[in-house]
Amino acid sequence: MLKWLVRLMFVGLICAALGAAGLLGIYFYIKPQLPDVSSLKDVKLATPMRVYSRDGELISQYGEVRRIPLKMAEIPHQMVDAVLATEDARFYEHPGIDPIGILRAALAVAASGHASQGASTITQQVARNFFLSNEKTIVRKVKEIFLAWRIEQNLTKDEILELYLNKIPLGYRAYGVGAAAQVYFGKNVSELTLDEIAIIAGLPKAPSMLNPIRSPQRAFDRRNVVLGRMLETGKITQAQFDEFSKKPVVARYHGAELTLYAPYLGEMVRQKMVDLYGEDAYTMGLHVYTTVDSKRQKAARDALLKGLIDYDMRHGYRGTEKQLWQRGEKAWEYPQIVEYLAKQPSYNPLIPAVVTEVADRSAQVILKDGKQGELDWNAIKWARPFITDSRMGPAPRGARDVLKVGTQVWVRPEGERLMLGQIPDANAALVALNPFDGAVEGLVGGFSFELSKFNRVEQARRQIGSNIKPFLYATALEQGYTLASLINDAPINQWDPSSGKAWQPKNSPAVYEGPLPLRLGLAKSKNVMSVRLLRAIGIGTFVNGLERFGFPRNQIAPYEPLALGAAEFTPIEVVRGYAAFANGGRLVTPYFIGKVVDNTGNVLFENTPMVACALECGPSSATYAASASDATQSDEAPAATQCASTQSTTCAPQAISPESAFLIADTLKTAIWGGNGWRGTGWRAAAELKRHDIAGKTGTTNEARDLWFSGFTPDLVATAWIGFDNHQRSLGAGAFGANTAQPIWIDFMKVALQGLPERATPKPSSIISAQVDNNTGLLSYGGGGSSHSEYFKQGTEPTRYAAPVGGNDPFSGGSDGGGESISTDDLF
């Protein structure tokens, strides 16, 4: 018996030796195919790109993979306990390979002839997730075992577990426990309850089948298995098991927790990052910090929505969205209505609702979230039937004139009240820049990104109307004209042989005042004066001037309607041009990305824009440092605040002289504040903002197809546009830039300028003032209220005095100017 036992032991030793030799042989055969596990020391997990405002509010997230990388110290102990109890209870004891699990898998292979079971350790799963495929083959399993052993030699247990908890796929494109906590429960992993932890810990086995959104019952059962294993391993008490195993599974899909709505800007960032980094941008874990301020961005969107909705309500109700059941048919039950509404989109602030009851002057509705609400008469009475863009039907006499039971409608909250609403047909855009360096402070490309991804800020080329006039007048000032130069405000009737018609540009309103100085021509937006001024300086000169303001030459047709804004530019091109009037004549380049940081905190890119150097610094590297905190009411900011030399600063190119920029800015303040007895075209801004450092210009094109307002302070410049995407549609009779686009600009500026004191536009030292005659633009002896103080570039001021004459005073609203000291040859 002993002899047989010795023989058996001998055979066993030989088999073990042969097995070890065979295993060693397999290892050396497989070794060249094994990757270097030391790369796990510096692994870069695929992490989505996140886009933030300047002050850290999340705007967008891009990438197929949802992942929130966590350090072990950030992962709750209960999450670790749950995962280990379920996936690998002996993780901290084995060397990366569980012999019992391997034996069980080997027996399964022997019984079935193929690999049907895994029983892998967490280390093996890390090896598979980072280096191997999921195919169930013996060769892959052998590689996995050797890799697991190697990983254990190179990484600590905590490092391995950290990789696993961040890498494991957990369904709905969530990778890692941090992302799963957000996706399923909308929480940080540290906020999860024990039952939620157990649900996530049970997902690695089969994320698609066991996730709590798609399969709540399976998730319930799997969660209780996890809790049972935690109880068996002593990680929870019986009382905890009894409590949390009875809780219902409550989960829903949570997208990225966006805290600032700016999808048009987010899309601009996405395109730029893909241009810079290719498709890797989606997985590099980039943190892109834009230049927008969250307060101003929210103000921009609120202003645009209000402006569009107000316009839309003034032009009538186009009817309900859909009739769900007809009169006489069985009304839908509450669950059916809620199920229907849950599938309908919302376009903030518009919410889908179904009318369930209509009274004489009110209606009851069910909202998308299942709540019930009331539309009172004030919420309904605006809804006159829409006929055309310029016509509406009669005002409704009761709620039944507008609404029927069983219709889907749109409603929107307004304070405590629900208002009847509709998706606007018109659209709008608003963009604001820091005029010092071109940083985008706020940007909204339309009513709803979900409805239309067309970004009107940078993609909509539209005629700009009178918004072009400041550039014409600035070009004239560069050619030697002054704000006191007279241009004849008289009708033009010019025969056009090519069309066989007369071209008759008209003022709006059709009031003609005879010879007027340039200041009043721009402030009152006199069309015929603009045409005469264009003729005086020459079309080619003006085209060159527009190009200096950054407008693309291929969009500028050299013919006389150019003086009235016939050219088509985008809002961001327009606001860039206006920035030059606010910053001393420099052409800054708009930019919207401040810096890009990787997921370890390293700065990959930081913007260093060209800036508007100070007035007194010339072409040297200097910054225009007169900021809001250095506010002053004097004409000239202190020199110390105007110029702070920095070697890293590059000056933006000069579009026009600082003197011309100052003169136009000052004239555009007149367009806001008006004069003695007359109001500027932008008077609404003066009435509502009550600031004397605002300047701006309206713009209205033929048949009101495009309405604009562009304006600025020394610290902020913004452009608002409103119109239809269909170029053939008109915004209707009575719609002008002043009453439709300007209110959007005003509502934005009300918020954007909060906390910023008024600040005078810095005045170049070469600007002087002189007393000039109101009627002639010549020097005045003063007295009698017939003269005013005017700014001039030094050396361009008048040298002659006006003879004292009678006549109407154009600065006080008179209709006929003129004087004996000038001749008709001086008028253009």
PDB file of N, CA, C and O in Angstrom, residues 45 67-84 91-92 122 157-168 170 175-181 187-193 196-198 200-201 230:
ATOM      1  N   LEU A  45      -8.340  57.565 -18.853  1.00  0.00           N
ATOM      2  CA  LEU A  45      -9.683  57.050 -19.090  1.00  0.00           C
ATOM      3  C   LEU A  45     -10.424  57.941 -20.078  1.00  0.00           C
ATOM      4  O   LEU A  45     -10.312  59.164 -20.024  1.00  0.00           O
ATOM      5  N   ARG A  67     -18.471  59.487 -18.035  1.00  0.00           N
ATOM      6  CA  ARG A  67     -17.572  59.021 -16.983  1.00  0.00           C
ATOM      7  C   ARG A  67     -17.216  60.187 -16.080  1.00  0.00           C
ATOM      8  O   ARG A  67     -16.969  61.299 -16.549  1.00  0.00           O
ATOM      9  N   ILE A  68     -17.203  59.917 -14.781  1.00  0.00           N
ATOM     10  CA  ILE A  68     -16.756  60.892 -13.796  1.00  0.00           C
ATOM     11  C   ILE A  68     -15.642  60.230 -12.999  1.00  0.00           C
ATOM     12  O   ILE A  68     -15.912  59.493 -12.044  1.00  0.00           O
ATOM     13  N   PRO A  69     -14.391  60.390 -13.401  1.00  0.00           N
ATOM     14  CA  PRO A  69     -13.282  59.702 -12.714  1.00  0.00           C
ATOM     15  C   PRO A  69     -13.219  60.097 -11.241  1.00  0.00           C
ATOM     16  O   PRO A  69     -13.326  61.272 -10.885  1.00  0.00           O
ATOM     17  N   LEU A  70     -13.043  59.091 -10.383  1.00  0.00           N
ATOM     18  CA  LEU A  70     -12.987  59.309  -8.940  1.00  0.00           C
ATOM     19  C   LEU A  70     -11.730  58.687  -8.357  1.00  0.00           C
ATOM     20  O   LEU A  70     -11.253  57.666  -8.848  1.00  0.00           O
ATOM     21  N   LYS A  71     -11.218  59.291  -7.315  1.00  0.00           N
ATOM     22  CA  LYS A  71     -10.151  58.689  -6.531  1.00  0.00           C
ATOM     23  C   LYS A  71     -10.779  57.764  -5.491  1.00  0.00           C
ATOM     24  O   LYS A  71     -11.938  57.920  -5.118  1.00  0.00           O
ATOM     25  N   MET A  72     -10.010  56.802  -4.996  1.00  0.00           N
ATOM     26  CA  MET A  72     -10.546  55.861  -4.021  1.00  0.00           C
ATOM     27  C   MET A  72     -11.114  56.586  -2.806  1.00  0.00           C
ATOM     28  O   MET A  72     -12.137  56.184  -2.242  1.00  0.00           O
ATOM     29  N   ALA A  73     -10.478  57.672  -2.417  1.00  0.00           N
ATOM     30  CA  ALA A  73     -10.947  58.409  -1.240  1.00  0.00           C
ATOM     31  C   ALA A  73     -12.315  59.046  -1.477  1.00  0.00           C
ATOM     32  O   ALA A  73     -13.015  59.395  -0.518  1.00  0.00           O
ATOM     33  N   GLU A  74     -12.715  59.199  -2.751  1.00  0.00           N
ATOM     34  CA  GLU A  74     -14.001  59.824  -3.062  1.00  0.00           C
ATOM     35  C   GLU A  74     -15.130  58.806  -3.195  1.00  0.00           C
ATOM     36  O   GLU A  74     -16.276  59.172  -3.371  1.00  0.00           O
ATOM     37  N   ILE A  75     -14.791  57.529  -3.149  1.00  0.00           N
ATOM     38  CA  ILE A  75     -15.787  56.464  -3.320  1.00  0.00           C
ATOM     39  C   ILE A  75     -16.226  55.973  -1.943  1.00  0.00           C
ATOM     40  O   ILE A  75     -15.380  55.576  -1.129  1.00  0.00           O
ATOM     41  N   PRO A  76     -17.510  55.961  -1.649  1.00  0.00           N
ATOM     42  CA  PRO A  76     -17.981  55.546  -0.320  1.00  0.00           C
ATOM     43  C   PRO A  76     -17.562  54.113   0.013  1.00  0.00           C
ATOM     44  O   PRO A  76     -17.512  53.242  -0.872  1.00  0.00           O
ATOM     45  N   HIS A  77     -17.282  53.863   1.279  1.00  0.00           N
ATOM     46  CA  HIS A  77     -16.895  52.518   1.710  1.00  0.00           C
ATOM     47  C   HIS A  77     -17.979  51.506   1.388  1.00  0.00           C
ATOM     48  O   HIS A  77     -17.681  50.361   1.027  1.00  0.00           O
ATOM     49  N   GLN A  78     -19.248  51.900   1.518  1.00  0.00           N
ATOM     50  CA  GLN A  78     -20.324  50.957   1.230  1.00  0.00           C
ATOM     51  C   GLN A  78     -20.341  50.541  -0.236  1.00  0.00           C
ATOM     52  O   GLN A  78     -20.694  49.399  -0.552  1.00  0.00           O
ATOM     53  N   MET A  79     -19.961  51.458  -1.152  1.00  0.00           N
ATOM     54  CA  MET A  79     -19.877  51.093  -2.564  1.00  0.00           C
ATOM     55  C   MET A  79     -18.782  50.053  -2.762  1.00  0.00           C
ATOM     56  O   MET A  79     -18.963  49.051  -3.478  1.00  0.00           O
ATOM     57  N   VAL A  80     -17.627  50.266  -2.138  1.00  0.00           N
ATOM     58  CA  VAL A  80     -16.531  49.295  -2.233  1.00  0.00           C
ATOM     59  C   VAL A  80     -16.970  47.952  -1.658  1.00  0.00           C
ATOM     60  O   VAL A  80     -16.756  46.888  -2.255  1.00  0.00           O
ATOM     61  N   ASP A  81     -17.613  47.980  -0.495  1.00  0.00           N
ATOM     62  CA  ASP A  81     -18.068  46.739   0.140  1.00  0.00           C
ATOM     63  C   ASP A  81     -19.062  46.000  -0.744  1.00  0.00           C
ATOM     64  O   ASP A  81     -18.997  44.763  -0.877  1.00  0.00           O
ATOM     65  N   ALA A  82     -19.984  46.741  -1.356  1.00  0.00           N
ATOM     66  CA  ALA A  82     -21.008  46.106  -2.187  1.00  0.00           C
ATOM     67  C   ALA A  82     -20.394  45.460  -3.424  1.00  0.00           C
ATOM     68  O   ALA A  82     -20.754  44.333  -3.797  1.00  0.00           O
ATOM     69  N   VAL A  83     -19.470  46.164  -4.065  1.00  0.00           N
ATOM     70  CA  VAL A  83     -18.839  45.624  -5.271  1.00  0.00           C
ATOM     71  C   VAL A  83     -17.998  44.390  -4.934  1.00  0.00           C
ATOM     72  O   VAL A  83     -18.061  43.357  -5.629  1.00  0.00           O
ATOM     73  N   LEU A  84     -17.216  44.461  -3.870  1.00  0.00           N
ATOM     74  CA  LEU A  84     -16.373  43.320  -3.510  1.00  0.00           C
ATOM     75  C   LEU A  84     -17.223  42.130  -3.093  1.00  0.00           C
ATOM     76  O   LEU A  84     -16.921  40.986  -3.472  1.00  0.00           O
ATOM     77  N   PHE A  91     -10.828  39.687  -2.889  1.00  0.00           N
ATOM     78  CA  PHE A  91      -9.961  40.562  -3.686  1.00  0.00           C
ATOM     79  C   PHE A  91      -8.670  40.922  -2.957  1.00  0.00           C
ATOM     80  O   PHE A  91      -7.581  40.881  -3.547  1.00  0.00           O
ATOM     81  N   TYR A  92      -8.755  41.307  -1.688  1.00  0.00           N
ATOM     82  CA  TYR A  92      -7.569  41.752  -0.961  1.00  0.00           C
ATOM     83  C   TYR A  92      -6.706  40.581  -0.467  1.00  0.00           C
ATOM     84  O   TYR A  92      -5.683  40.799   0.161  1.00  0.00           O
ATOM     85  N   ILE A 122     -11.608  40.706  -9.913  1.00  0.00           N
ATOM     86  CA  ILE A 122     -11.636  42.109 -10.333  1.00  0.00           C
ATOM     87  C   ILE A 122     -10.375  42.439 -11.115  1.00  0.00           C
ATOM     88  O   ILE A 122     -10.420  43.172 -12.118  1.00  0.00           O
ATOM     89  N   LYS A 157      -3.446  47.070  -4.602  1.00  0.00           N
ATOM     90  CA  LYS A 157      -4.840  46.638  -4.657  1.00  0.00           C
ATOM     91  C   LYS A 157      -5.775  47.840  -4.829  1.00  0.00           C
ATOM     92  O   LYS A 157      -6.737  47.783  -5.604  1.00  0.00           O
ATOM     93  N   ASP A 158      -5.513  48.912  -4.100  1.00  0.00           N
ATOM     94  CA  ASP A 158      -6.376  50.097  -4.214  1.00  0.00           C
ATOM     95  C   ASP A 158      -6.302  50.709  -5.604  1.00  0.00           C
ATOM     96  O   ASP A 158      -7.314  51.205  -6.128  1.00  0.00           O
ATOM     97  N   GLU A 159      -5.129  50.710  -6.212  1.00  0.00           N
ATOM     98  CA  GLU A 159      -5.002  51.246  -7.571  1.00  0.00           C
ATOM     99  C   GLU A 159      -5.790  50.401  -8.552  1.00  0.00           C
ATOM    100  O   GLU A 159      -6.445  50.922  -9.471  1.00  0.00           O
ATOM    101  N   ILE A 160      -5.750  49.086  -8.381  1.00  0.00           N
ATOM    102  CA  ILE A 160      -6.506  48.191  -9.267  1.00  0.00           C
ATOM    103  C   ILE A 160      -7.999  48.422  -9.098  1.00  0.00           C
ATOM    104  O   ILE A 160      -8.754  48.539 -10.068  1.00  0.00           O
ATOM    105  N   LEU A 161      -8.439  48.497  -7.842  1.00  0.00           N
ATOM    106  CA  LEU A 161      -9.864  48.686  -7.583  1.00  0.00           C
ATOM    107  C   LEU A 161     -10.344  50.043  -8.087  1.00  0.00           C
ATOM    108  O   LEU A 161     -11.460  50.167  -8.610  1.00  0.00           O
ATOM    109  N   GLU A 162      -9.518  51.068  -7.961  1.00  0.00           N
ATOM    110  CA  GLU A 162      -9.883  52.391  -8.463  1.00  0.00           C
ATOM    111  C   GLU A 162     -10.080  52.361  -9.972  1.00  0.00           C
ATOM    112  O   GLU A 162     -11.042  52.936 -10.509  1.00  0.00           O
ATOM    113  N   LEU A 163      -9.179  51.687 -10.692  1.00  0.00           N
ATOM    114  CA  LEU A 163      -9.325  51.547 -12.140  1.00  0.00           C
ATOM    115  C   LEU A 163     -10.626  50.836 -12.478  1.00  0.00           C
ATOM    116  O   LEU A 163     -11.360  51.245 -13.386  1.00  0.00           O
ATOM    117  N   TYR A 164     -10.913  49.762 -11.753  1.00  0.00           N
ATOM    118  CA  TYR A 164     -12.123  48.980 -12.018  1.00  0.00           C
ATOM    119  C   TYR A 164     -13.369  49.819 -11.809  1.00  0.00           C
ATOM    120  O   TYR A 164     -14.275  49.853 -12.664  1.00  0.00           O
ATOM    121  N   LEU A 165     -13.447  50.520 -10.697  1.00  0.00           N
ATOM    122  CA  LEU A 165     -14.649  51.280 -10.359  1.00  0.00           C
ATOM    123  C   LEU A 165     -14.859  52.472 -11.301  1.00  0.00           C
ATOM    124  O   LEU A 165     -15.972  52.995 -11.395  1.00  0.00           O
ATOM    125  N   ASN A 166     -13.814  52.911 -11.986  1.00  0.00           N
ATOM    126  CA  ASN A 166     -13.941  54.004 -12.952  1.00  0.00           C
ATOM    127  C   ASN A 166     -14.134  53.520 -14.376  1.00  0.00           C
ATOM    128  O   ASN A 166     -14.595  54.278 -15.229  1.00  0.00           O
ATOM    129  N   LYS A 167     -13.769  52.256 -14.657  1.00  0.00           N
ATOM    130  CA  LYS A 167     -13.771  51.747 -16.021  1.00  0.00           C
ATOM    131  C   LYS A 167     -15.001  50.903 -16.358  1.00  0.00           C
ATOM    132  O   LYS A 167     -15.465  50.877 -17.494  1.00  0.00           O
ATOM    133  N   ILE A 168     -15.558  50.215 -15.368  1.00  0.00           N
ATOM    134  CA  ILE A 168     -16.579  49.204 -15.624  1.00  0.00           C
ATOM    135  C   ILE A 168     -17.798  49.799 -16.328  1.00  0.00           C
ATOM    136  O   ILE A 168     -18.328  50.832 -15.929  1.00  0.00           O
ATOM    137  N   LEU A 170     -21.627  50.302 -17.084  1.00  0.00           N
ATOM    138  CA  LEU A 170     -22.779  50.114 -16.208  1.00  0.00           C
ATOM    139  C   LEU A 170     -24.097  50.501 -16.877  1.00  0.00           C
ATOM    140  O   LEU A 170     -25.088  50.762 -16.206  1.00  0.00           O
ATOM    141  N   TYR A 175     -19.925  54.816 -17.615  1.00  0.00           N
ATOM    142  CA  TYR A 175     -18.756  53.999 -17.288  1.00  0.00           C
ATOM    143  C   TYR A 175     -18.235  54.454 -15.927  1.00  0.00           C
ATOM    144  O   TYR A 175     -17.894  55.618 -15.746  1.00  0.00           O
ATOM    145  N   GLY A 176     -18.190  53.506 -15.013  1.00  0.00           N
ATOM    146  CA  GLY A 176     -17.744  53.832 -13.671  1.00  0.00           C
ATOM    147  C   GLY A 176     -18.905  54.207 -12.764  1.00  0.00           C
ATOM    148  O   GLY A 176     -19.967  54.642 -13.210  1.00  0.00           O
ATOM    149  N   VAL A 177     -18.677  54.034 -11.450  1.00  0.00           N
ATOM    150  CA  VAL A 177     -19.758  54.240 -10.485  1.00  0.00           C
ATOM    151  C   VAL A 177     -20.150  55.713 -10.370  1.00  0.00           C
ATOM    152  O   VAL A 177     -21.295  56.032 -10.058  1.00  0.00           O
ATOM    153  N   GLY A 178     -19.214  56.628 -10.618  1.00  0.00           N
ATOM    154  CA  GLY A 178     -19.536  58.050 -10.553  1.00  0.00           C
ATOM    155  C   GLY A 178     -20.552  58.444 -11.607  1.00  0.00           C
ATOM    156  O   GLY A 178     -21.531  59.142 -11.314  1.00  0.00           O
ATOM    157  N   ALA A 179     -20.345  57.986 -12.841  1.00  0.00           N
ATOM    158  CA  ALA A 179     -21.289  58.301 -13.912  1.00  0.00           C
ATOM    159  C   ALA A 179     -22.614  57.592 -13.697  1.00  0.00           C
ATOM    160  O   ALA A 179     -23.681  58.156 -13.957  1.00  0.00           O
ATOM    161  N   ALA A 180     -22.578  56.338 -13.217  1.00  0.00           N
ATOM    162  CA  ALA A 180     -23.824  55.598 -12.981  1.00  0.00           C
ATOM    163  C   ALA A 180     -24.685  56.297 -11.947  1.00  0.00           C
ATOM    164  O   ALA A 180     -25.918  56.341 -12.064  1.00  0.00           O
ATOM    165  N   ALA A 181     -24.069  56.849 -10.900  1.00  0.00           N
ATOM    166  CA  ALA A 181     -24.828  57.563  -9.885  1.00  0.00           C
ATOM    167  C   ALA A 181     -25.568  58.746 -10.493  1.00  0.00           C
ATOM    168  O   ALA A 181     -26.731  59.020 -10.164  1.00  0.00           O
ATOM    169  N   LYS A 187     -27.361  61.945  -8.804  1.00  0.00           N
ATOM    170  CA  LYS A 187     -26.656  62.280  -7.580  1.00  0.00           C
ATOM    171  C   LYS A 187     -25.159  62.104  -7.757  1.00  0.00           C
ATOM    172  O   LYS A 187     -24.702  61.365  -8.635  1.00  0.00           O
ATOM    173  N   ASN A 188     -24.406  62.769  -6.886  1.00  0.00           N
ATOM    174  CA  ASN A 188     -23.001  62.413  -6.729  1.00  0.00           C
ATOM    175  C   ASN A 188     -22.936  61.084  -6.007  1.00  0.00           C
ATOM    176  O   ASN A 188     -23.821  60.743  -5.208  1.00  0.00           O
ATOM    177  N   VAL A 189     -21.890  60.312  -6.269  1.00  0.00           N
ATOM    178  CA  VAL A 189     -21.794  58.979  -5.675  1.00  0.00           C
ATOM    179  C   VAL A 189     -21.816  59.042  -4.152  1.00  0.00           C
ATOM    180  O   VAL A 189     -22.319  58.129  -3.484  1.00  0.00           O
ATOM    181  N   SER A 190     -21.315  60.116  -3.575  1.00  0.00           N
ATOM    182  CA  SER A 190     -21.297  60.260  -2.115  1.00  0.00           C
ATOM    183  C   SER A 190     -22.692  60.457  -1.537  1.00  0.00           C
ATOM    184  O   SER A 190     -22.889  60.330  -0.326  1.00  0.00           O
ATOM    185  N   GLU A 191     -23.692  60.771  -2.385  1.00  0.00           N
ATOM    186  CA  GLU A 191     -25.050  61.042  -1.916  1.00  0.00           C
ATOM    187  C   GLU A 191     -25.966  59.825  -2.016  1.00  0.00           C
ATOM    188  O   GLU A 191     -27.128  59.882  -1.623  1.00  0.00           O
ATOM    189  N   LEU A 192     -25.461  58.711  -2.542  1.00  0.00           N
ATOM    190  CA  LEU A 192     -26.300  57.534  -2.759  1.00  0.00           C
ATOM    191  C   LEU A 192     -26.695  56.879  -1.438  1.00  0.00           C
ATOM    192  O   LEU A 192     -25.911  56.835  -0.484  1.00  0.00           O
ATOM    193  N   THR A 193     -27.918  56.361  -1.401  1.00  0.00           N
ATOM    194  CA  THR A 193     -28.355  55.555  -0.268  1.00  0.00           C
ATOM    195  C   THR A 193     -27.888  54.115  -0.475  1.00  0.00           C
ATOM    196  O   THR A 193     -27.464  53.733  -1.572  1.00  0.00           O
ATOM    197  N   GLU A 196     -29.480  52.263  -3.393  1.00  0.00           N
ATOM    198  CA  GLU A 196     -28.989  52.752  -4.686  1.00  0.00           C
ATOM    199  C   GLU A 196     -27.572  52.239  -4.953  1.00  0.00           C
ATOM    200  O   GLU A 196     -27.231  51.882  -6.089  1.00  0.00           O
ATOM    201  N   ILE A 197     -26.758  52.189  -3.904  1.00  0.00           N
ATOM    202  CA  ILE A 197     -25.413  51.625  -4.033  1.00  0.00           C
ATOM    203  C   ILE A 197     -25.498  50.175  -4.483  1.00  0.00           C
ATOM    204  O   ILE A 197     -24.756  49.730  -5.383  1.00  0.00           O
ATOM    205  N   ALA A 198     -26.401  49.406  -3.874  1.00  0.00           N
ATOM    206  CA  ALA A 198     -26.526  47.992  -4.208  1.00  0.00           C
ATOM    207  C   ALA A 198     -27.005  47.794  -5.645  1.00  0.00           C
ATOM    208  O   ALA A 198     -26.594  46.845  -6.322  1.00  0.00           O
ATOM    209  N   ILE A 200     -26.305  49.768  -8.232  1.00  0.00           N
ATOM    210  CA  ILE A 200     -25.151  50.010  -9.106  1.00  0.00           C
ATOM    211  C   ILE A 200     -24.151  48.865  -8.990  1.00  0.00           C
ATOM    212  O   ILE A 200     -23.590  48.398  -9.998  1.00  0.00           O
ATOM    213  N   ALA A 201     -23.918  48.370  -7.782  1.00  0.00           N
ATOM    214  CA  ALA A 201     -22.960  47.277  -7.591  1.00  0.00           C
ATOM    215  C   ALA A 201     -23.411  45.996  -8.276  1.00  0.00           C
ATOM    216  O   ALA A 201     -22.580  45.135  -8.612  1.00  0.00           O
ATOM    217  N   MET A 230     -23.697  41.231   0.995  1.00  0.00           N
ATOM    218  CA  MET A 230     -23.118  42.157   1.973  1.00  0.00           C
ATOM    219  C   MET A 230     -23.438  41.705   3.395  1.00  0.00           C
ATOM    220  O   MET A 230     -22.604  41.826   4.308  1.00  0.00           O
TER     221      MET A 230
END
